[in-house]
Amino acid sequence: MLPNLPEFPVLYYGILRAGAVVVPMNPLLRQREIAHYVRDCDMTLLLAHQDTADEARRGAEGTVTPIVPVPPGGLPDLLAGHPDTEPAAARRDDDLAVILYTSGTTGVPKGAMLTHAGVAGPMPRNCASSCASAWHRTSTRGRFGSSRPSPRGPRARSSSVRSAASS
């Protein structure tokens, strides 16, 4: 239950590395919705931004799910005493990796289960270096990561995104 902060991807990939399943949750969820997520997927740990930890606790009442508040910039302190010495958990492509919940506009939100193969898709095994390399190539050309608008307008920029993604 974290907003778009640097802690989110660190925890997301750390959870996957540990061999656990990630269940991303909107930090604006309320008690009833949190309770549904926690019970539906049998959640064993809930990491919540410190500003939403109280709502997360109310949502997890009646379960054994511990709530861990994550303060902004506090990840190093939170992870202190947990050295990164363990190798990554061995996972198969068909093992569950992520559960994404639908919005529930026509009823109760449902969990869409994604496997490691489904999350990685056609990406190379060494995604981190490939993604960093792709980011560097595109950001130095001014397509992404630049505050300058495309000289050809938004349509040209979106088509260049599609062509960059498909190549």
Tab-separated table of C-alpha atoms in Angstrom, residues 47-141:
chain	number	residue	atom	x	y	z
A	47	LEU	CA	3.670	-3.036	3.773
A	48	ALA	CA	1.900	0.315	4.051
A	49	HIS	CA	3.039	3.907	3.748
A	50	GLN	CA	3.149	5.401	7.225
A	51	ASP	CA	0.250	7.716	6.339
A	52	THR	CA	-2.012	4.767	5.426
A	53	ALA	CA	-0.831	2.267	8.062
A	54	ASP	CA	-3.754	2.977	10.415
A	55	GLU	CA	-6.304	2.304	7.660
A	56	ALA	CA	-4.382	-0.872	6.763
A	57	ARG	CA	-4.516	-2.012	10.407
A	58	ARG	CA	-8.285	-1.454	10.506
A	59	GLY	CA	-8.655	-3.429	7.261
A	60	ALA	CA	-6.587	-6.323	8.578
A	61	GLU	CA	-8.446	-6.566	11.914
A	62	GLY	CA	-9.415	-10.112	12.728
A	63	THR	CA	-6.526	-11.577	10.708
A	64	VAL	CA	-2.963	-12.466	11.626
A	65	THR	CA	-1.554	-10.253	8.854
A	66	PRO	CA	1.125	-7.958	10.296
A	67	ILE	CA	1.193	-4.360	9.056
A	68	VAL	CA	4.631	-2.816	8.521
A	69	PRO	CA	4.613	0.986	8.184
A	70	VAL	CA	7.083	2.283	5.587
A	71	PRO	CA	8.210	5.852	6.304
A	72	PRO	CA	9.378	7.981	3.353
A	73	GLY	CA	13.117	7.514	3.026
A	74	GLY	CA	13.049	4.986	5.864
A	75	LEU	CA	13.684	1.853	3.833
A	76	PRO	CA	17.371	1.531	4.842
A	77	ASP	CA	16.339	1.578	8.518
A	78	LEU	CA	13.483	-0.850	7.856
A	79	LEU	CA	15.817	-3.315	6.148
A	80	ALA	CA	18.685	-2.916	8.647
A	81	GLY	CA	19.470	-6.239	10.221
A	82	HIS	CA	18.299	-8.099	7.123
A	83	PRO	CA	21.490	-8.401	5.081
A	84	ASP	CA	21.246	-9.185	1.386
A	85	THR	CA	23.223	-12.399	1.626
A	86	GLU	CA	20.580	-14.910	0.648
A	87	PRO	CA	20.429	-15.935	-2.995
A	88	ALA	CA	17.247	-15.184	-4.896
A	89	ALA	CA	14.541	-17.784	-4.385
A	90	ALA	CA	14.349	-20.340	-7.163
A	91	ARG	CA	11.105	-19.771	-9.048
A	92	ARG	CA	9.676	-21.453	-12.125
A	93	ASP	CA	8.051	-19.536	-14.954
A	94	ASP	CA	4.626	-20.914	-13.981
A	95	ASP	CA	4.926	-19.905	-10.292
A	96	LEU	CA	2.616	-17.139	-9.096
A	97	ALA	CA	4.374	-13.743	-8.989
A	98	VAL	CA	1.763	-10.985	-8.741
A	99	ILE	CA	-1.929	-10.670	-7.960
A	100	LEU	CA	-3.484	-7.542	-9.472
A	101	TYR	CA	-6.983	-6.733	-8.275
A	102	THR	CA	-9.606	-5.425	-10.667
A	103	SER	CA	-11.424	-2.210	-9.831
A	104	GLY	CA	-14.605	-4.020	-8.869
A	105	THR	CA	-16.836	-1.641	-10.809
A	106	THR	CA	-19.386	-4.403	-11.486
A	107	GLY	CA	-19.013	-6.168	-8.148
A	108	VAL	CA	-16.312	-7.276	-5.754
A	109	PRO	CA	-12.702	-6.792	-6.960
A	110	LYS	CA	-11.197	-9.999	-8.280
A	111	GLY	CA	-7.532	-10.975	-8.167
A	112	ALA	CA	-5.876	-11.529	-11.543
A	113	MET	CA	-3.003	-13.946	-10.965
A	114	LEU	CA	0.155	-13.406	-12.990
A	115	THR	CA	2.987	-15.903	-13.216
A	116	HIS	CA	6.660	-15.037	-13.445
A	117	ALA	CA	6.539	-15.770	-17.180
A	118	GLY	CA	3.474	-13.544	-17.530
A	119	VAL	CA	5.151	-10.665	-15.719
A	120	ALA	CA	8.459	-10.978	-17.551
A	121	GLY	CA	6.834	-11.768	-20.907
A	122	PRO	CA	9.287	-11.642	-23.771
A	123	MET	CA	11.798	-9.600	-21.747
A	124	PRO	CA	15.326	-10.968	-21.491
A	125	ARG	CA	16.366	-12.706	-18.272
A	126	ASN	CA	18.783	-9.888	-17.462
A	127	CYS	CA	16.069	-7.247	-17.593
A	128	ALA	CA	17.692	-4.749	-15.251
A	129	SER	CA	20.661	-4.054	-17.491
A	130	SER	CA	18.540	-4.204	-20.640
A	131	CYS	CA	15.974	-1.753	-19.254
A	132	ALA	CA	18.668	0.597	-17.968
A	133	SER	CA	20.388	0.492	-21.337
A	134	ALA	CA	17.114	1.187	-23.171
A	135	TRP	CA	16.333	4.057	-20.802
A	136	HIS	CA	19.749	5.600	-21.417
A	137	ARG	CA	19.413	5.315	-25.206
A	138	THR	CA	15.959	6.878	-25.309
A	139	SER	CA	16.523	9.540	-22.654
A	140	THR	CA	19.629	10.846	-24.386
A	141	ARG	CA	17.575	11.268	-27.558
